[in-house]
Amino acid sequence: MAQLWKGRFKKELAKETNDFNSSISFDSRMFEEDIKGSIAHATMLGATGIIEKSESEKIINGLGEILEDIKSGKLIIDMNAEDIHTFIEGELTERLGQTGKRLHTARSRNDQVALDIRLTLRKEIDEISEMLKALIYVLCEKAEEHKQTIMPGYTHLQRAQPITFGHHLMAYCSMILRDIDRLKDVKKRLNVCPLGSGALAGTTYPLDREMVAELLGFDSITANSLDGVSDRDFCIELASALSLIMVHLSRFSEEIIMWCSWEFKFIELDDAFSTGSSIMPQKKNPDIAELVRGKSGRVFGDLTTLLTVMKGIALAYNKDMQEDKEAIFDAVDTVKMCLTAFTPMIETMTVLKDNMRLAAAKGFINATDCADYLVGKGLPFRDAYKCTGQLVALCIDKGLTLETLPLEEYKAICDLFDDGVYSAINLEKCVNDRKVAGSPSAESVLKQIELAKASL
């Protein structure tokens, strides 16, 4: 298939150059967006009288047939073509002759590819957002189920204070809600139509850019033709948002991996989302979580690629920018692949409540509540803090916990203690007395779930 730019050249392109220059291997996925953009462009050309209305209609019909033929498998995309734009225009010209050649009137591949990638990523953002919403619903279901399941909360990976598993899950829910919000924000700046920018300086034809934008569902048109063809901020913004999604999935995966271990044994993954060892028959490995954790690096690398490609490019379009698609498509595909496996893994995992409760009973995670009990008796918090620290040290020496330490030992440290301390340091009470918005009480967790669902 001939290159669209061949008129200026006398010699054939070397095969090595063609292979290096070609982008069909990764931009062919944009065939539908390319055709839809071309249909909108042809519609506008006919409506404004730039080409005959009859020719516009033939082009629109021809493009529609090409789209159906590709989707049905009747037409196979030629991977020897330079890019998807060349292939579709060449196929149209082969079917319509001279009329097909009129499609590219008042258009450059520069503004055409800028349009195609925006259309493609807009669709991908919507799909990823729906996948994230599905994960949120799973988390909300699990959180409601485990709103009373006591577990230790951690700081520095040391047992810190009692929380519930439902509360822990809703922390990830908050992160993912921010991810959806970021995607929405990226889409707002992405949803601007660059078609009509030409190669860099617009065109002398009387285009109706607003008409094309409306036909394609854009909010507005780009304000400057140089920026219209050379802007890839939206790719970088999306890669950044996708990187944060992977940060959150990776953190969650790290905890899943720890919780599966015999050292924690807080959860057990379903057999469908685990693998074994080729030599150790007892093993049940959290490979899905480990892969998600590992694949985060790919997405971070894609973001770095995009930043590096764009940082030194003078206006307007440069061939370096062809690198944008491989990086952003890889980031998109990686996030989608991870979510496809991650969400059902969370949905099907078994929570080992007794093990969580047992871990919470150790580590003196009710020490703050013990100090707060003394504050309620009139002791300043810093003094109460010191007394409780002495009690913890005493328990460690005697191999006891705050729950099993005799009352006389309490009174030896501070005579304000009475039998009420045992009720105050009860783990369930410690958790459910925390009714402040965002805290781990069952009441608060249910409110968090309600807010999360409402925001969707």
PDB file of N, CA, C and O in Angstrom, residues 261-304:
ATOM      1  N   SER A 261      -0.289 -15.249  54.299  1.00  0.00           N
ATOM      2  CA  SER A 261       0.825 -16.019  54.866  1.00  0.00           C
ATOM      3  C   SER A 261       0.416 -16.659  56.190  1.00  0.00           C
ATOM      4  O   SER A 261      -0.494 -16.189  56.881  1.00  0.00           O
ATOM      5  N   TRP A 262       1.101 -17.718  56.560  1.00  0.00           N
ATOM      6  CA  TRP A 262       0.833 -18.386  57.825  1.00  0.00           C
ATOM      7  C   TRP A 262       1.140 -17.466  59.007  1.00  0.00           C
ATOM      8  O   TRP A 262       0.588 -17.640  60.092  1.00  0.00           O
ATOM      9  N   GLU A 263       2.015 -16.510  58.802  1.00  0.00           N
ATOM     10  CA  GLU A 263       2.361 -15.576  59.873  1.00  0.00           C
ATOM     11  C   GLU A 263       1.174 -14.681  60.247  1.00  0.00           C
ATOM     12  O   GLU A 263       1.045 -14.232  61.377  1.00  0.00           O
ATOM     13  N   PHE A 264       0.314 -14.394  59.274  1.00  0.00           N
ATOM     14  CA  PHE A 264      -0.908 -13.617  59.524  1.00  0.00           C
ATOM     15  C   PHE A 264      -2.138 -14.523  59.495  1.00  0.00           C
ATOM     16  O   PHE A 264      -2.902 -14.590  60.443  1.00  0.00           O
ATOM     17  N   LYS A 265      -2.356 -15.162  58.356  1.00  0.00           N
ATOM     18  CA  LYS A 265      -3.502 -16.044  58.115  1.00  0.00           C
ATOM     19  C   LYS A 265      -4.829 -15.336  58.436  1.00  0.00           C
ATOM     20  O   LYS A 265      -5.706 -15.862  59.113  1.00  0.00           O
ATOM     21  N   PHE A 266      -4.961 -14.122  57.914  1.00  0.00           N
ATOM     22  CA  PHE A 266      -6.202 -13.365  58.079  1.00  0.00           C
ATOM     23  C   PHE A 266      -7.231 -13.731  57.004  1.00  0.00           C
ATOM     24  O   PHE A 266      -8.433 -13.593  57.228  1.00  0.00           O
ATOM     25  N   ILE A 267      -6.730 -14.136  55.839  1.00  0.00           N
ATOM     26  CA  ILE A 267      -7.632 -14.489  54.734  1.00  0.00           C
ATOM     27  C   ILE A 267      -7.106 -15.730  54.019  1.00  0.00           C
ATOM     28  O   ILE A 267      -5.947 -16.134  54.210  1.00  0.00           O
ATOM     29  N   GLU A 268      -7.964 -16.325  53.224  1.00  0.00           N
ATOM     30  CA  GLU A 268      -7.534 -17.386  52.311  1.00  0.00           C
ATOM     31  C   GLU A 268      -8.138 -17.081  50.952  1.00  0.00           C
ATOM     32  O   GLU A 268      -9.338 -16.800  50.837  1.00  0.00           O
ATOM     33  N   LEU A 269      -7.301 -17.095  49.936  1.00  0.00           N
ATOM     34  CA  LEU A 269      -7.773 -16.838  48.585  1.00  0.00           C
ATOM     35  C   LEU A 269      -8.434 -18.081  48.008  1.00  0.00           C
ATOM     36  O   LEU A 269      -8.046 -19.214  48.317  1.00  0.00           O
ATOM     37  N   ASP A 270      -9.418 -17.858  47.164  1.00  0.00           N
ATOM     38  CA  ASP A 270     -10.072 -18.957  46.478  1.00  0.00           C
ATOM     39  C   ASP A 270      -9.062 -19.692  45.589  1.00  0.00           C
ATOM     40  O   ASP A 270      -8.131 -19.077  45.050  1.00  0.00           O
ATOM     41  N   ASP A 271      -9.256 -20.992  45.456  1.00  0.00           N
ATOM     42  CA  ASP A 271      -8.336 -21.792  44.626  1.00  0.00           C
ATOM     43  C   ASP A 271      -8.247 -21.264  43.201  1.00  0.00           C
ATOM     44  O   ASP A 271      -7.205 -21.394  42.543  1.00  0.00           O
ATOM     45  N   ALA A 272      -9.329 -20.657  42.721  1.00  0.00           N
ATOM     46  CA  ALA A 272      -9.350 -20.154  41.340  1.00  0.00           C
ATOM     47  C   ALA A 272      -8.411 -18.976  41.152  1.00  0.00           C
ATOM     48  O   ALA A 272      -8.078 -18.613  40.008  1.00  0.00           O
ATOM     49  N   PHE A 273      -7.960 -18.355  42.264  1.00  0.00           N
ATOM     50  CA  PHE A 273      -7.090 -17.185  42.163  1.00  0.00           C
ATOM     51  C   PHE A 273      -5.778 -17.393  42.908  1.00  0.00           C
ATOM     52  O   PHE A 273      -5.177 -16.461  43.431  1.00  0.00           O
ATOM     53  N   SER A 274      -5.339 -18.655  42.952  1.00  0.00           N
ATOM     54  CA  SER A 274      -4.065 -19.013  43.577  1.00  0.00           C
ATOM     55  C   SER A 274      -3.378 -20.041  42.690  1.00  0.00           C
ATOM     56  O   SER A 274      -3.998 -20.635  41.809  1.00  0.00           O
ATOM     57  N   THR A 275      -2.094 -20.234  42.938  1.00  0.00           N
ATOM     58  CA  THR A 275      -1.361 -21.277  42.225  1.00  0.00           C
ATOM     59  C   THR A 275      -0.546 -22.077  43.241  1.00  0.00           C
ATOM     60  O   THR A 275      -0.444 -21.692  44.405  1.00  0.00           O
ATOM     61  N   GLY A 276       0.057 -23.162  42.773  1.00  0.00           N
ATOM     62  CA  GLY A 276       0.866 -24.007  43.636  1.00  0.00           C
ATOM     63  C   GLY A 276       2.325 -23.972  43.246  1.00  0.00           C
ATOM     64  O   GLY A 276       2.742 -23.205  42.397  1.00  0.00           O
ATOM     65  N   SER A 277       3.079 -24.823  43.886  1.00  0.00           N
ATOM     66  CA  SER A 277       4.513 -24.938  43.621  1.00  0.00           C
ATOM     67  C   SER A 277       4.765 -26.214  42.830  1.00  0.00           C
ATOM     68  O   SER A 277       4.076 -27.214  42.996  1.00  0.00           O
ATOM     69  N   SER A 278       5.791 -26.164  41.974  1.00  0.00           N
ATOM     70  CA  SER A 278       6.134 -27.349  41.182  1.00  0.00           C
ATOM     71  C   SER A 278       6.841 -28.402  42.020  1.00  0.00           C
ATOM     72  O   SER A 278       6.953 -29.560  41.612  1.00  0.00           O
ATOM     73  N   ILE A 279       7.332 -28.015  43.215  1.00  0.00           N
ATOM     74  CA  ILE A 279       8.098 -28.957  44.032  1.00  0.00           C
ATOM     75  C   ILE A 279       7.568 -29.098  45.454  1.00  0.00           C
ATOM     76  O   ILE A 279       7.755 -30.121  46.097  1.00  0.00           O
ATOM     77  N   MET A 280       6.853 -28.050  45.945  1.00  0.00           N
ATOM     78  CA  MET A 280       6.375 -28.077  47.340  1.00  0.00           C
ATOM     79  C   MET A 280       4.854 -28.234  47.345  1.00  0.00           C
ATOM     80  O   MET A 280       4.127 -27.272  47.076  1.00  0.00           O
ATOM     81  N   PRO A 281       4.360 -29.416  47.610  1.00  0.00           N
ATOM     82  CA  PRO A 281       2.929 -29.687  47.474  1.00  0.00           C
ATOM     83  C   PRO A 281       2.043 -28.930  48.441  1.00  0.00           C
ATOM     84  O   PRO A 281       0.839 -28.821  48.223  1.00  0.00           O
ATOM     85  N   GLN A 282       2.604 -28.395  49.507  1.00  0.00           N
ATOM     86  CA  GLN A 282       1.783 -27.705  50.510  1.00  0.00           C
ATOM     87  C   GLN A 282       1.472 -26.259  50.117  1.00  0.00           C
ATOM     88  O   GLN A 282       0.637 -25.609  50.741  1.00  0.00           O
ATOM     89  N   LYS A 283       2.159 -25.729  49.087  1.00  0.00           N
ATOM     90  CA  LYS A 283       2.096 -24.305  48.796  1.00  0.00           C
ATOM     91  C   LYS A 283       0.789 -23.896  48.125  1.00  0.00           C
ATOM     92  O   LYS A 283       0.252 -24.600  47.283  1.00  0.00           O
ATOM     93  N   LYS A 284       0.315 -22.709  48.525  1.00  0.00           N
ATOM     94  CA  LYS A 284      -0.799 -22.036  47.856  1.00  0.00           C
ATOM     95  C   LYS A 284      -0.382 -20.573  47.736  1.00  0.00           C
ATOM     96  O   LYS A 284      -0.406 -19.827  48.710  1.00  0.00           O
ATOM     97  N   ASN A 285       0.021 -20.191  46.550  1.00  0.00           N
ATOM     98  CA  ASN A 285       0.669 -18.897  46.357  1.00  0.00           C
ATOM     99  C   ASN A 285      -0.303 -17.828  45.853  1.00  0.00           C
ATOM    100  O   ASN A 285      -1.110 -18.093  44.955  1.00  0.00           O
ATOM    101  N   PRO A 286      -0.190 -16.593  46.368  1.00  0.00           N
ATOM    102  CA  PRO A 286      -1.055 -15.489  45.921  1.00  0.00           C
ATOM    103  C   PRO A 286      -0.511 -14.820  44.656  1.00  0.00           C
ATOM    104  O   PRO A 286      -0.192 -13.618  44.640  1.00  0.00           O
ATOM    105  N   ASP A 287      -0.377 -15.612  43.586  1.00  0.00           N
ATOM    106  CA  ASP A 287       0.296 -15.121  42.388  1.00  0.00           C
ATOM    107  C   ASP A 287      -0.408 -13.928  41.738  1.00  0.00           C
ATOM    108  O   ASP A 287       0.246 -13.044  41.170  1.00  0.00           O
ATOM    109  N   ILE A 288      -1.737 -13.899  41.779  1.00  0.00           N
ATOM    110  CA  ILE A 288      -2.461 -12.777  41.164  1.00  0.00           C
ATOM    111  C   ILE A 288      -2.059 -11.472  41.850  1.00  0.00           C
ATOM    112  O   ILE A 288      -1.725 -10.481  41.196  1.00  0.00           O
ATOM    113  N   ALA A 289      -2.080 -11.476  43.177  1.00  0.00           N
ATOM    114  CA  ALA A 289      -1.698 -10.273  43.925  1.00  0.00           C
ATOM    115  C   ALA A 289      -0.243  -9.893  43.651  1.00  0.00           C
ATOM    116  O   ALA A 289       0.100  -8.716  43.517  1.00  0.00           O
ATOM    117  N   GLU A 290       0.628 -10.903  43.557  1.00  0.00           N
ATOM    118  CA  GLU A 290       2.043 -10.622  43.293  1.00  0.00           C
ATOM    119  C   GLU A 290       2.231 -10.032  41.896  1.00  0.00           C
ATOM    120  O   GLU A 290       3.046  -9.114  41.709  1.00  0.00           O
ATOM    121  N   LEU A 291       1.488 -10.541  40.925  1.00  0.00           N
ATOM    122  CA  LEU A 291       1.593 -10.011  39.558  1.00  0.00           C
ATOM    123  C   LEU A 291       1.083  -8.578  39.477  1.00  0.00           C
ATOM    124  O   LEU A 291       1.672  -7.732  38.802  1.00  0.00           O
ATOM    125  N   VAL A 292      -0.023  -8.311  40.162  1.00  0.00           N
ATOM    126  CA  VAL A 292      -0.548  -6.945  40.178  1.00  0.00           C
ATOM    127  C   VAL A 292       0.500  -6.010  40.785  1.00  0.00           C
ATOM    128  O   VAL A 292       0.779  -4.933  40.251  1.00  0.00           O
ATOM    129  N   ARG A 293       1.089  -6.446  41.893  1.00  0.00           N
ATOM    130  CA  ARG A 293       2.139  -5.644  42.537  1.00  0.00           C
ATOM    131  C   ARG A 293       3.297  -5.413  41.567  1.00  0.00           C
ATOM    132  O   ARG A 293       3.839  -4.308  41.482  1.00  0.00           O
ATOM    133  N   GLY A 294       3.683  -6.454  40.841  1.00  0.00           N
ATOM    134  CA  GLY A 294       4.800  -6.340  39.904  1.00  0.00           C
ATOM    135  C   GLY A 294       4.484  -5.489  38.686  1.00  0.00           C
ATOM    136  O   GLY A 294       5.327  -4.715  38.216  1.00  0.00           O
ATOM    137  N   LYS A 295       3.265  -5.598  38.181  1.00  0.00           N
ATOM    138  CA  LYS A 295       2.894  -4.883  36.954  1.00  0.00           C
ATOM    139  C   LYS A 295       2.747  -3.384  37.175  1.00  0.00           C
ATOM    140  O   LYS A 295       2.691  -2.614  36.205  1.00  0.00           O
ATOM    141  N   SER A 296       2.689  -2.963  38.427  1.00  0.00           N
ATOM    142  CA  SER A 296       2.646  -1.523  38.678  1.00  0.00           C
ATOM    143  C   SER A 296       3.862  -0.833  38.058  1.00  0.00           C
ATOM    144  O   SER A 296       3.762   0.280  37.539  1.00  0.00           O
ATOM    145  N   GLY A 297       5.002  -1.514  38.079  1.00  0.00           N
ATOM    146  CA  GLY A 297       6.218  -0.942  37.505  1.00  0.00           C
ATOM    147  C   GLY A 297       6.115  -0.661  36.025  1.00  0.00           C
ATOM    148  O   GLY A 297       6.711   0.306  35.520  1.00  0.00           O
ATOM    149  N   ARG A 298       5.359  -1.486  35.312  1.00  0.00           N
ATOM    150  CA  ARG A 298       5.166  -1.248  33.872  1.00  0.00           C
ATOM    151  C   ARG A 298       4.453   0.071  33.640  1.00  0.00           C
ATOM    152  O   ARG A 298       4.823   0.856  32.764  1.00  0.00           O
ATOM    153  N   VAL A 299       3.407   0.301  34.423  1.00  0.00           N
ATOM    154  CA  VAL A 299       2.619   1.521  34.233  1.00  0.00           C
ATOM    155  C   VAL A 299       3.431   2.752  34.617  1.00  0.00           C
ATOM    156  O   VAL A 299       3.390   3.777  33.933  1.00  0.00           O
ATOM    157  N   PHE A 300       4.198   2.652  35.716  1.00  0.00           N
ATOM    158  CA  PHE A 300       5.070   3.767  36.090  1.00  0.00           C
ATOM    159  C   PHE A 300       6.077   4.044  34.958  1.00  0.00           C
ATOM    160  O   PHE A 300       6.383   5.200  34.660  1.00  0.00           O
ATOM    161  N   GLY A 301       6.584   2.969  34.347  1.00  0.00           N
ATOM    162  CA  GLY A 301       7.527   3.120  33.232  1.00  0.00           C
ATOM    163  C   GLY A 301       6.884   3.794  32.035  1.00  0.00           C
ATOM    164  O   GLY A 301       7.523   4.611  31.343  1.00  0.00           O
ATOM    165  N   ASP A 302       5.615   3.466  31.780  1.00  0.00           N
ATOM    166  CA  ASP A 302       4.896   4.100  30.661  1.00  0.00           C
ATOM    167  C   ASP A 302       4.755   5.602  30.901  1.00  0.00           C
ATOM    168  O   ASP A 302       4.899   6.403  29.967  1.00  0.00           O
ATOM    169  N   LEU A 303       4.473   5.983  32.145  1.00  0.00           N
ATOM    170  CA  LEU A 303       4.386   7.411  32.470  1.00  0.00           C
ATOM    171  C   LEU A 303       5.733   8.094  32.240  1.00  0.00           C
ATOM    172  O   LEU A 303       5.795   9.179  31.645  1.00  0.00           O
ATOM    173  N   THR A 304       6.796   7.459  32.677  1.00  0.00           N
ATOM    174  CA  THR A 304       8.135   8.032  32.481  1.00  0.00           C
ATOM    175  C   THR A 304       8.458   8.157  30.996  1.00  0.00           C
ATOM    176  O   THR A 304       9.052   9.157  30.556  1.00  0.00           O
TER     177      THR A 304
END
